[in-house]
Coordinates of C-alpha atoms in Angstrom, one line a residue:
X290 CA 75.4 -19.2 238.0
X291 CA 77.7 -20.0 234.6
X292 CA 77.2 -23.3 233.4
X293 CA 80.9 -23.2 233.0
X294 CA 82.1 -22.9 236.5
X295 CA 79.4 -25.9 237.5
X296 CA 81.0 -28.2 235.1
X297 CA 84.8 -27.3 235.7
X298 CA 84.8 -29.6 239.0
X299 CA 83.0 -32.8 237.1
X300 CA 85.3 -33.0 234.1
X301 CA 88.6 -32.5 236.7
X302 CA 87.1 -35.7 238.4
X303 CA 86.8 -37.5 236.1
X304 CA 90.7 -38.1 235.6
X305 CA 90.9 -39.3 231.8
X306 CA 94.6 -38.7 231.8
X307 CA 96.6 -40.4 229.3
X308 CA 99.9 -42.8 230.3
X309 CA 102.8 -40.5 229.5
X310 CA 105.2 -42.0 227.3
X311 CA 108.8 -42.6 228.4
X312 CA 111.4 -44.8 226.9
X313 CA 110.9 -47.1 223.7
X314 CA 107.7 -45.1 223.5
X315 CA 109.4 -41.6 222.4
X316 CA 109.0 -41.6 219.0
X317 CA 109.9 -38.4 216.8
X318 CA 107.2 -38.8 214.2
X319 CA 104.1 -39.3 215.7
X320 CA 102.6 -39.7 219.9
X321 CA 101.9 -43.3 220.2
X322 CA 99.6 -43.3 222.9
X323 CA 99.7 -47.2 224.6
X324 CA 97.0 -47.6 227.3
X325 CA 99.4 -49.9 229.6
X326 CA 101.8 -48.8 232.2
X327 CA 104.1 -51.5 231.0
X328 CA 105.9 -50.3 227.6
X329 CA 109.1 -51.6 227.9
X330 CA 108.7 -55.3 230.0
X331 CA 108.4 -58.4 228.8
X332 CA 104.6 -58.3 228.2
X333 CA 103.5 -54.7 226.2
X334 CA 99.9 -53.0 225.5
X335 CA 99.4 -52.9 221.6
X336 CA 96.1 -52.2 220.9
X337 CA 95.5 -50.3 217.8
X338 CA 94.4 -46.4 218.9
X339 CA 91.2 -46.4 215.9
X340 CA 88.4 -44.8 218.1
X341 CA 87.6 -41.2 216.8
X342 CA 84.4 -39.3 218.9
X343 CA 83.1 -36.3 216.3
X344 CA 80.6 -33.8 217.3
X345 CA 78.6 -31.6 214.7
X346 CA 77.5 -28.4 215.7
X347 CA 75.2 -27.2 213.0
X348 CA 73.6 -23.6 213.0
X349 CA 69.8 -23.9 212.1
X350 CA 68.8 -20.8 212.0
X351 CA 66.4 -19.3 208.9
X352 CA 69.4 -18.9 206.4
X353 CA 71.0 -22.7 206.4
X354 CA 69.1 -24.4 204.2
X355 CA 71.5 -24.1 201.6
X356 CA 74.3 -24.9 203.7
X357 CA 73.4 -28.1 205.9
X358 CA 72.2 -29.3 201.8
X359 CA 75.8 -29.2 201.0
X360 CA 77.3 -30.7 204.2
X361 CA 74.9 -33.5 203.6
X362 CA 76.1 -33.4 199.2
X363 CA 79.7 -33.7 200.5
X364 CA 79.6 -35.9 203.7
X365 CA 80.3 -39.8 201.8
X366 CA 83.8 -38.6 201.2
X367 CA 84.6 -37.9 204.9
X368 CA 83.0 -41.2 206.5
X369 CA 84.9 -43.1 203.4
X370 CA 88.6 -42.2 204.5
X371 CA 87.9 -42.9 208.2
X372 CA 86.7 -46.5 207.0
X373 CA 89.4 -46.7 204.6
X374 CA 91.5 -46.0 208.0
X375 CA 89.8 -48.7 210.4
X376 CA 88.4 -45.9 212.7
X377 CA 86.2 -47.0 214.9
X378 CA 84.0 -43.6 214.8
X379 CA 81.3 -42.0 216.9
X380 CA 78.8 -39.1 215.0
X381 CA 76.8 -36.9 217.0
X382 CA 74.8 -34.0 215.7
X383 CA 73.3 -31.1 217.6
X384 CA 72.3 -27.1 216.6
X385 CA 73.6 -23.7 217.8
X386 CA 70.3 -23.0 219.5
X387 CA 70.3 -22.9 223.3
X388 CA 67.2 -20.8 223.6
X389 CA 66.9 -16.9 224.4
X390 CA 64.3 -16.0 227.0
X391 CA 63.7 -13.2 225.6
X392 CA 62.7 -13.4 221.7
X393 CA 62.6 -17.7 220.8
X394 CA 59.9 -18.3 223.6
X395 CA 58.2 -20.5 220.4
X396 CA 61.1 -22.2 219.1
X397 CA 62.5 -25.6 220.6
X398 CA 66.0 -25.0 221.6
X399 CA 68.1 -28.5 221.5
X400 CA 70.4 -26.7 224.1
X401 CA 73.1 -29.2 223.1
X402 CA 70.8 -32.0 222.8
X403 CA 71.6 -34.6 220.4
X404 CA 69.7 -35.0 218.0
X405 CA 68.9 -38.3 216.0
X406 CA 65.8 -38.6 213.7
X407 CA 65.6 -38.1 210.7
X408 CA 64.8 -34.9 208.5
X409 CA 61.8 -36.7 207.5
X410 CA 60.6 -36.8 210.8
X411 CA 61.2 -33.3 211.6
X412 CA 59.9 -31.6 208.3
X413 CA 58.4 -29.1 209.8
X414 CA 61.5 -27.3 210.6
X415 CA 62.7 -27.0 207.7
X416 CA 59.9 -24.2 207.6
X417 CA 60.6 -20.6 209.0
X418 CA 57.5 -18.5 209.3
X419 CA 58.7 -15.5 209.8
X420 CA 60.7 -15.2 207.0
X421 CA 58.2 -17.6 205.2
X422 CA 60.9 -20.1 203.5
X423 CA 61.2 -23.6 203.4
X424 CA 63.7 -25.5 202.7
X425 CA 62.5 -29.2 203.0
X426 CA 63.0 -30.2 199.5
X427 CA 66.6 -28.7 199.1
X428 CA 67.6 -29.5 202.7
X429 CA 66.0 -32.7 203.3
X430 CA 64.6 -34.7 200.4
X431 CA 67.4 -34.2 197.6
X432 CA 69.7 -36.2 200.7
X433 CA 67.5 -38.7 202.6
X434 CA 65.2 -41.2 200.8
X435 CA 61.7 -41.0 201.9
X436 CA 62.1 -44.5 202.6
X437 CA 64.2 -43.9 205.7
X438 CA 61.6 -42.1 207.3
X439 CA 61.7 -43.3 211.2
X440 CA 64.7 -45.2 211.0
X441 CA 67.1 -44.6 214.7
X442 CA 70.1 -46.3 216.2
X443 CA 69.9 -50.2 217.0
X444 CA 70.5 -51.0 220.6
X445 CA 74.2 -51.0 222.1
X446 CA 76.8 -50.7 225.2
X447 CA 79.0 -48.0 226.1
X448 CA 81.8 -48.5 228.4
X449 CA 80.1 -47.5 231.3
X450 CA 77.1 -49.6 231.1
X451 CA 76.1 -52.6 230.1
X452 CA 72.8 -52.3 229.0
X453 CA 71.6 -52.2 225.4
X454 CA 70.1 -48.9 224.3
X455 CA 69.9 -46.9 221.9
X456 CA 72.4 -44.1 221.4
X457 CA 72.1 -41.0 219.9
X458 CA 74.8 -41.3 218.1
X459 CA 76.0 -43.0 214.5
X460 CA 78.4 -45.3 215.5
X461 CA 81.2 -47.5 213.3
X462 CA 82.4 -50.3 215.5
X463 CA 85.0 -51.3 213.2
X464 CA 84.8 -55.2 211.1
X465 CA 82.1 -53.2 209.0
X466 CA 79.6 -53.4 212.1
X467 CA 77.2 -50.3 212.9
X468 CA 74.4 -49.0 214.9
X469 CA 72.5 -49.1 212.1
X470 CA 69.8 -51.0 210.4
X471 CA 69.8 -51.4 206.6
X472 CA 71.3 -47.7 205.9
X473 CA 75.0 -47.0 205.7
X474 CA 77.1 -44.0 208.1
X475 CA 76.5 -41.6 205.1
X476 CA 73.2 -42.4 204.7
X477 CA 72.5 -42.0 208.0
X478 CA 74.2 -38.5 208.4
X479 CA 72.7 -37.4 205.6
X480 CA 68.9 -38.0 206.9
X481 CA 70.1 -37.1 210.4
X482 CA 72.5 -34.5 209.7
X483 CA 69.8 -31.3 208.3
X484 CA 68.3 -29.7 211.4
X485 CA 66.4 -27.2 210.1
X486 CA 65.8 -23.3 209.6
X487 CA 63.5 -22.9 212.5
X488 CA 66.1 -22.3 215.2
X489 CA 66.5 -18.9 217.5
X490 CA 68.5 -16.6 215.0
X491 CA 68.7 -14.0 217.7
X492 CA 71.6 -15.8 219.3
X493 CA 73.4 -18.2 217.8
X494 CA 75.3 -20.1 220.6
X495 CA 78.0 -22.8 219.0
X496 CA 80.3 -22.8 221.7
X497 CA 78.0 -22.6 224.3
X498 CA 75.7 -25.5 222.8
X499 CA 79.2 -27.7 222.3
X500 CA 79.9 -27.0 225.8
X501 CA 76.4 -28.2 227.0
X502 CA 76.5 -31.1 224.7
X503 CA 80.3 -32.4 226.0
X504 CA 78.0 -31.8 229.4
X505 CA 75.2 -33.8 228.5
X506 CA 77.6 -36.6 227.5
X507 CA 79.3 -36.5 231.1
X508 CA 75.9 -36.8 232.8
X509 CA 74.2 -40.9 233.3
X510 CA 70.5 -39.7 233.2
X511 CA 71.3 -37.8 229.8
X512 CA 70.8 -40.0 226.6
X513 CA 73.9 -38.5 225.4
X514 CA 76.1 -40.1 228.4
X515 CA 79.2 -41.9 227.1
X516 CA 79.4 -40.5 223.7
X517 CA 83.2 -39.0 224.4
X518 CA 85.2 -42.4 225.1
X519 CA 88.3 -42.1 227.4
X520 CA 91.1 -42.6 225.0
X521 CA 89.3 -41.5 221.8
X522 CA 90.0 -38.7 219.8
X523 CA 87.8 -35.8 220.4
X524 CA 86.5 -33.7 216.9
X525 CA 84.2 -30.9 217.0
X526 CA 83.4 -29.5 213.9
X527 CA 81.4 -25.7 213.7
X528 CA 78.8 -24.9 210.5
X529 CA 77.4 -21.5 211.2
X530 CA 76.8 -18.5 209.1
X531 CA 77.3 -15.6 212.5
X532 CA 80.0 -14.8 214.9
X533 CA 79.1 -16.7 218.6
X534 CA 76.8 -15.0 221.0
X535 CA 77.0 -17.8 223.9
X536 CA 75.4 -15.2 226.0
X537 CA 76.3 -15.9 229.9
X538 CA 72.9 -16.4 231.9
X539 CA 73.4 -13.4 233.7
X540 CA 73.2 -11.3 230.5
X541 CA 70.3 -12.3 228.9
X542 CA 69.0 -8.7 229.6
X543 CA 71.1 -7.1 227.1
X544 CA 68.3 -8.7 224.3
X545 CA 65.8 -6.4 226.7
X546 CA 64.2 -3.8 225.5
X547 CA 63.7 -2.6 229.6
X548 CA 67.6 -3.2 229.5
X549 CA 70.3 -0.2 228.9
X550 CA 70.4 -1.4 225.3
X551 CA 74.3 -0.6 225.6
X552 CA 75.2 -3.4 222.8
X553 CA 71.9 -2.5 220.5
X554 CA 72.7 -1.1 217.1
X555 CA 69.7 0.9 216.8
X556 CA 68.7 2.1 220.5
X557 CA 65.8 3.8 219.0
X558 CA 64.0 0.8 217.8
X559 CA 61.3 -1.9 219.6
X560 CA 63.9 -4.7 219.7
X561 CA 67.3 -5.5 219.3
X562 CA 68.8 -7.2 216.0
X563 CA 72.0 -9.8 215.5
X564 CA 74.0 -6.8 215.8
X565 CA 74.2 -7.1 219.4
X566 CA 76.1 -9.9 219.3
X567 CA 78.5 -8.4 217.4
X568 CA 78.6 -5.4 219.1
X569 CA 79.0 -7.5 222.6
X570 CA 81.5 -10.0 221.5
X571 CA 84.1 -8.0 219.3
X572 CA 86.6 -4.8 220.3
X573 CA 84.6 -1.4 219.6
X574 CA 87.9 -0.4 217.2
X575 CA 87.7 -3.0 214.8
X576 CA 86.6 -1.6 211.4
X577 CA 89.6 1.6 212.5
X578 CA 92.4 -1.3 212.5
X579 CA 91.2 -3.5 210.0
X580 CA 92.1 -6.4 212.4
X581 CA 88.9 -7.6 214.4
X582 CA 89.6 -9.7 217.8
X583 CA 87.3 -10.5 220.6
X584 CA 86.8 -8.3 223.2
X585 CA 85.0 -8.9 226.8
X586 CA 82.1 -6.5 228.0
X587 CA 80.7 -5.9 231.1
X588 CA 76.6 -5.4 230.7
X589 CA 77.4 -1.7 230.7
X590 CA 79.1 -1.9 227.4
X591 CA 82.9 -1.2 229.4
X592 CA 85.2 -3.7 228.8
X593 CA 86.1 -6.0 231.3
X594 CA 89.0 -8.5 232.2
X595 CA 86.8 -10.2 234.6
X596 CA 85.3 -13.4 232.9
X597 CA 82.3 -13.7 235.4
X598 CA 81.6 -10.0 234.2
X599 CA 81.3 -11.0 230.9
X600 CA 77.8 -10.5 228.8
X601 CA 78.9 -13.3 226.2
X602 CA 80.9 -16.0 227.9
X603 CA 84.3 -15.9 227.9
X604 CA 86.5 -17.7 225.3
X605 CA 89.2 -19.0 227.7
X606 CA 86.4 -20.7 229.5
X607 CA 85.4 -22.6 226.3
X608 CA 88.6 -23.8 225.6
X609 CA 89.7 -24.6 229.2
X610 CA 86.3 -26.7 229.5
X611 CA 87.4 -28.8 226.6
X612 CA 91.0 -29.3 227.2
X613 CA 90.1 -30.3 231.0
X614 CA 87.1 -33.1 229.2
X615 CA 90.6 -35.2 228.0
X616 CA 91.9 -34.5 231.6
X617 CA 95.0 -32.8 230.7
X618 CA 96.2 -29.6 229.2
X619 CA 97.7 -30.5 225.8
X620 CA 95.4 -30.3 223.1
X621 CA 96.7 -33.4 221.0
X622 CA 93.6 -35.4 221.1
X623 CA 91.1 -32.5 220.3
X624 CA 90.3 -31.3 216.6
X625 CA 88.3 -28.3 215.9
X626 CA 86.9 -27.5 212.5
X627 CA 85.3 -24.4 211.1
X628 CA 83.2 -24.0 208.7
X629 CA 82.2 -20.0 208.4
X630 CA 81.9 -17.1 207.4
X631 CA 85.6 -16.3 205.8
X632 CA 86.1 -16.2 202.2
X633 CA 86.3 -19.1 200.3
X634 CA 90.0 -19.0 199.4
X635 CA 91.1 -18.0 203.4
X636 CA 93.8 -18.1 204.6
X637 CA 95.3 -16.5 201.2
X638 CA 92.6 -13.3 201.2
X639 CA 91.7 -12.1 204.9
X640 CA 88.9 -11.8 206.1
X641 CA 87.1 -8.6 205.1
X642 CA 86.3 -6.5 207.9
X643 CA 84.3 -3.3 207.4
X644 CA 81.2 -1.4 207.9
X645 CA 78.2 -3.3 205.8
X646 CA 77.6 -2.0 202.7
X647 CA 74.0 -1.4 203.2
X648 CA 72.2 0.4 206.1
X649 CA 69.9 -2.2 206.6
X650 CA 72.7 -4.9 207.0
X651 CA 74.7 -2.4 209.4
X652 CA 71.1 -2.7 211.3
X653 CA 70.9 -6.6 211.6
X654 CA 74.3 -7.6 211.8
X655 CA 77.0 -4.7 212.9
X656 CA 79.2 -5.5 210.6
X657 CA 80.0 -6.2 206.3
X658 CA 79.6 -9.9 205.7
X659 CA 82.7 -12.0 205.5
X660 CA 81.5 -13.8 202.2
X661 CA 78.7 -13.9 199.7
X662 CA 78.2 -17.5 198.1
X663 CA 77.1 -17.9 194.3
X664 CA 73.6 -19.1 195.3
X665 CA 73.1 -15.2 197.1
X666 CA 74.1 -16.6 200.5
X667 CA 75.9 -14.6 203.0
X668 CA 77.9 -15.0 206.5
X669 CA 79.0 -12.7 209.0
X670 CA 83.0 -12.9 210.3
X671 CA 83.4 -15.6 212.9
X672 CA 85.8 -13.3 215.5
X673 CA 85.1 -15.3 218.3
X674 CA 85.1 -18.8 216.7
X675 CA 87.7 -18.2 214.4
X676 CA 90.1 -17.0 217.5
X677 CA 88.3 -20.8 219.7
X678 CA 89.6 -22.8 216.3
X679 CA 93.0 -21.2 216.6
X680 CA 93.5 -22.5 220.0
X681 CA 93.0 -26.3 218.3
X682 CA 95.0 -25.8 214.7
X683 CA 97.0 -28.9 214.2
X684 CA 100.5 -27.6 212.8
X685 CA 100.7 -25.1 209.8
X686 CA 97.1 -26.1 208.1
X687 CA 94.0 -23.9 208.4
X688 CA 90.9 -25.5 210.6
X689 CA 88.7 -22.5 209.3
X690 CA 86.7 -23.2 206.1
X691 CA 84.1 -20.6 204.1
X692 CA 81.1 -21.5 204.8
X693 CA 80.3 -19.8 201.2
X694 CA 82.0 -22.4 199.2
X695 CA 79.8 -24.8 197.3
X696 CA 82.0 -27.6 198.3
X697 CA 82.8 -28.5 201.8
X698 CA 85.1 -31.4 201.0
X699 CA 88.2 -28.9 201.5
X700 CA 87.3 -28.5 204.9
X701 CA 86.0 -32.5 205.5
X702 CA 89.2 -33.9 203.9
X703 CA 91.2 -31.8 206.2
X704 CA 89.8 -32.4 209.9
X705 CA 89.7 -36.9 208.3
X706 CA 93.2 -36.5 207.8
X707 CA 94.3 -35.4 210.8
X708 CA 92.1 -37.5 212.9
X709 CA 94.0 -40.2 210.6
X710 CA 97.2 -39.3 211.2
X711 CA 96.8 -39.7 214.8
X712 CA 95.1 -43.2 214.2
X713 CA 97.8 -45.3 215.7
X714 CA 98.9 -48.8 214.6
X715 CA 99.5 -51.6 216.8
X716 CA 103.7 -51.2 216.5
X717 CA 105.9 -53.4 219.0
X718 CA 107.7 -51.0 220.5
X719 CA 111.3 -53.6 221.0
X720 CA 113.2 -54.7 218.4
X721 CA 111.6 -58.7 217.7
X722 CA 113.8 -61.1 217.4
X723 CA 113.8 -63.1 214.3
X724 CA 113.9 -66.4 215.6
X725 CA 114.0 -68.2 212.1
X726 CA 116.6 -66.8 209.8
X727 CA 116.0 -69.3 207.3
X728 CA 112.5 -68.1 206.5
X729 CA 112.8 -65.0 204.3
X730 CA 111.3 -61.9 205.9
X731 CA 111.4 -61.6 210.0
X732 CA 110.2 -64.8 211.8
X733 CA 108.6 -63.7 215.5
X734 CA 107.7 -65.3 218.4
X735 CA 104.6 -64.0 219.8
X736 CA 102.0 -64.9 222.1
X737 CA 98.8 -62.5 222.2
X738 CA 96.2 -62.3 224.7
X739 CA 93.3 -60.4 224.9
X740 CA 91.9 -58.4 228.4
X741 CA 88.3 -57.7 229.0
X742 CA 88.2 -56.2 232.2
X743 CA 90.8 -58.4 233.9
X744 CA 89.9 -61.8 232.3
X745 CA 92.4 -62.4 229.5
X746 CA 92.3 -65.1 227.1
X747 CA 94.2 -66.5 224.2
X748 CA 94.1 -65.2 220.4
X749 CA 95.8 -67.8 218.5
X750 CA 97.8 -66.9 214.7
X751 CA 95.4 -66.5 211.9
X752 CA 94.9 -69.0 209.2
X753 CA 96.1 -68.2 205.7
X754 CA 93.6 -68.3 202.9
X755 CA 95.7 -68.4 199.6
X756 CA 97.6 -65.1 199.8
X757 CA 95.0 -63.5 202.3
X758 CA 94.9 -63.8 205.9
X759 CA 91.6 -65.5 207.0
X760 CA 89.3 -63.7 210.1
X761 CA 88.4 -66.7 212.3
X762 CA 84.7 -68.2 212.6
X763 CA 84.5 -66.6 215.8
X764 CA 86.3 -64.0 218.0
X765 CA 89.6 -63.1 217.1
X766 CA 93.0 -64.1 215.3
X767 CA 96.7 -62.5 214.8
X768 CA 99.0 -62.0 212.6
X769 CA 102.1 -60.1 211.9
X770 CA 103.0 -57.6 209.2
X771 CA 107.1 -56.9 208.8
X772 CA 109.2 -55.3 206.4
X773 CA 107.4 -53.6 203.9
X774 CA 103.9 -54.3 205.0
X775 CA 105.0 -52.0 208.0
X776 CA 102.7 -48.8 208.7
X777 CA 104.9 -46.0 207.8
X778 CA 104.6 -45.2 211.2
X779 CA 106.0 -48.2 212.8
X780 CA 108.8 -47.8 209.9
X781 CA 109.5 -44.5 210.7
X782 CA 110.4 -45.6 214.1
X783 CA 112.8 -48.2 213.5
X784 CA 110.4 -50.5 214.9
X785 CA 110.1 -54.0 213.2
X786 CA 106.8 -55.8 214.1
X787 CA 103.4 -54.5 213.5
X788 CA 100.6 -56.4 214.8
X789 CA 97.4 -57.1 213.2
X790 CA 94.1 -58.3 215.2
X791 CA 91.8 -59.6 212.6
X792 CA 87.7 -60.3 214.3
X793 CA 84.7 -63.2 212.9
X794 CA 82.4 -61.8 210.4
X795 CA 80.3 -59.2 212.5
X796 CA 82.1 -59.7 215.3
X797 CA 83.9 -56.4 217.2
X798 CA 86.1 -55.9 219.9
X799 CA 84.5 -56.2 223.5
X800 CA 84.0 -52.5 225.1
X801 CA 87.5 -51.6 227.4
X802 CA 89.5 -54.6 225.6
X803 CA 92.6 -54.4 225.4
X804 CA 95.3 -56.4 223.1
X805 CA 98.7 -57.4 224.9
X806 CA 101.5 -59.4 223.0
X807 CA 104.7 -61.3 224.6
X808 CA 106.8 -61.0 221.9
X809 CA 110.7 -62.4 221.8
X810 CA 113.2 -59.5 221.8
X811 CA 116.1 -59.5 219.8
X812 CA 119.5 -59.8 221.0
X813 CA 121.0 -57.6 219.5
X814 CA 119.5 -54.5 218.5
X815 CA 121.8 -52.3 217.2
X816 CA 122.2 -54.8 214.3
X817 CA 118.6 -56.1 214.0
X818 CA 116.9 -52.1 214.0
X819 CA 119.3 -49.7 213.9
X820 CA 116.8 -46.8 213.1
X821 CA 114.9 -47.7 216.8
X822 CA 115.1 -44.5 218.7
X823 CA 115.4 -46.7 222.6
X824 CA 115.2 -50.2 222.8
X825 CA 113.3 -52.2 225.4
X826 CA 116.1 -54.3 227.9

């Protein structure tokens, strides 16, 4: 049975659907997603939107050594503009190998496993014996001290437990706080990140190992259970040097050689080659239109509109399983990010599709490679993933990145800003009345209270230290940011009052809390905001 069709029911249940905004809450600029059916009463729901899941699927097959060296070379940059945002961030690594029956019988498929150790720890696949490289030093030691050599996650909760364990995940709680002991989010990425070149390279799986890892984290006896929070952002970002082959588990028989060998390049020879997933996953007239797309096959080598016919799963399944994980159709909370094998200045040159240029390369991978780095490094043309990252662009900008670049920043830069812009601020949503006109600047009247799970309590107005705003010595303080210290955001709404929830020194926001504020509306809001787009009466 697809693995698909068994999860389909459990993510429907789960009912993670968002509170539709109406009202003061339709905003032109930007979804501001509040978490409280009230929006427009007397008492609202602003609690700062800051918590950003992203999962890393990285292909570790024999021929990404070079590459997971430069994720880890470029990876500080990233985790420095989502601290530089105040996003409370979850990291999760795991590799495209979900096994094949068939040909990886000695290899240790993760199977969307995450994985969390460091490189150190797992030198030995950094080793692929039967192309007899290693990649260790390049990989591995040029990124991760030595020093951190068994280092792991310090205990923690997740919303659905209370128990302290821990997670196989990086985590950024926000105030500075971690899961971590005496190494820093880059750091840590950086010796967890590199998975190795001992992976199956028969059949590299991304979407299907996503897919089983966003199951995994859905399932309480799995150590990955909680990872995707209900009303985080959801990032999934793709390195891999081949097109998919998330072969359905009825088709594993097409690797056979007892099989028809309809997809195999070669049907003469012992064994098949990558070029059966190329040949199983993309339409038999690319290279005579120039324009490759996906194509479903039946194990017969016909074509087939039937998804359960399918030899490599079909796409629509993929992207219905991870729209239906936020529990609704839109696609404004997920990010995808590609990193592949297009060239290095796509989308302004295409991607190059045509016969390989050698007969030995036509042998192993079906098709011409779809860039050559400087270091000698190739990747074939990601049809199936690049037409999966389409599904999740976010407006004009490419998610689809060459893998063949010696900089992955580019591609990094992009997916942290647009997790960013969707970080939202803690903007009143009325027009606050300014119940001091004396004062320069907007005087408000608010009272804040803070809900865990029911039981709300107090935060009292932060203390001023000099020009600063003081954190108190334990929990949590408020204070209010008007005029130009607005977030553009709030600004760009005609909205007057931001709200800002300052925590103790290593002290983060209970799981589930939420941050409501009884703020005094002004009379007269046509005067008082005129840019508001609704007011709240």
């Amino acid at each position: 049975m697809n693995t698909l069709r068994r999860l389909a029911p459990a993510l429907a249940s789960l009912a993670l659907a968002s509170t539709a905004l109406t009202g003061c809450l339709e905003h032109p600029v930007k979804t501001v997603q509040y978490n409280s059916v009230v929006a427009c009463d007397e008492v609202v729901d602003v609690t700062p939107r800051r918590e950003v899941d992203i999962l890393f699927v990285i292909d570790n097959s024999g021929s990404m050594g070079e590459e997971q060296a430069i994720l880890s070379a470029n990876f500080e940059r990233f985790v420095d503009k989502l601290d530089i945002a105040g996003a409370n961030y979850r990291l999760a690594v795991t590799t495209t190998d979900v096994g094949n029956s068939i040909y990886c019988n000695d290899s240790t498929p993760e199977d969307g496993a995450f994985v969390l150790s460091t490189c150190h720890d797992r030198a030995e696949h950094f080793y692929n014996e039967p192309l007899d490289i290693d990649r260790f030093v390049e990989a591995c030691e040029q990124h991760c001290p030595a020093e951190f050599a068994g280092a792991g996650t310090t205990p923690s909760q997740i919303a659905e437990s209370e128990e302290l364990v821990a997670r196989p995940w990086i985590e950024h709680f926000g105030n500075g706080v971690t899961n971590l002991a005496d190494m820093t989010p880059s750091q840590a990425f950086q010796c967890f990140g590199p998975q190795g070149i001992d992976g199956c390279g028969y059949n590299e799986s991304p979407l299907q190992a996503m897919y089983r890892a966003l199951e995994r984290s859905q399932d309480p006896n799995d150590p990955a259970y909680g990872f995707v929070r209900e009303d985080a952002l959801l990032a999934v970002v793709f390195i891999t040097d081949e097109n998919d082959c998330s072969v359905a588990e009825h088709a594993i028989d097409i690797f056979h050689p007892n099989g028809d060998r309809a997809f195999w390049e070669d049907k003469s020879l012992g064994g098949p080659t990558s070029a059966v997933c190329w040949n199983a996953g993309v339409a038999a007239d690319c290279f005579e239109t120039g324009n490759c797309v996906s194509q479903d096959y039946a194990a017969d080598g016909t074509p087939t509109e039937d998804p359960s016919e399918a030899v490599l799963t079909s796409l629509s399944q993929y992207t219905e399983a991870l729209r239906l994980l936020k529990g609704k159709d839109e696609q404004d909370d997920i990010f995808v990010s590609l990193i592949a094998g297009v060239p290095e200045d796509y989308p302004a040159s295409p991607i190059p599709y045509s016969p390989a240029s050698t007969p030995e390369d036509q042998l192993n991978f079906g098709v011409g490679f779809g860039c050559e780095s400087a270091a000698g490094g190739t990747a074939v043309p990601p049809v199936r993933m690049k037409e999966f990252a389409a599904s999740f662009v976010v407006g004009d900008a490419t998610n689809i990145f060459s893998i063949c670049a010696d900089d992955y920043s580019p591609a990094l830069n992009n997916l942290a800003d647009d997790l960013i812009a969707k970080i939202v601020p803690a903007c009143h949503p009325a027009c606050i009345a300014d119940v001091n006109p004396e004062v320069e600047g907007l005087q408000a009247n608010c009272k804040i209270k803070e809900d865990v799970g029911g039981a709300k309590t107090d935060v009292p107005h932060c203390e001023r230290d000099g020009n600063e705003w003081a954190p108190p010595e334990t929990g949590a303080c408020f204070y209010e940011k008007t005029g130009d210290q607005l977030d553009e955001m709030c600004a760009a709404n005609g909205q007057n009052l931001e709200l800002e929830i300052l925590r103790a020194e290593g002290e983060v926001a209970p799981s589930g809390s939420r941050i409501e504020a009884n703020c005094e509306a002004s009379s007269d809001a046509t005067l008082e905001c005129p840019g508001l787009i609704s007011t709240c009466t």
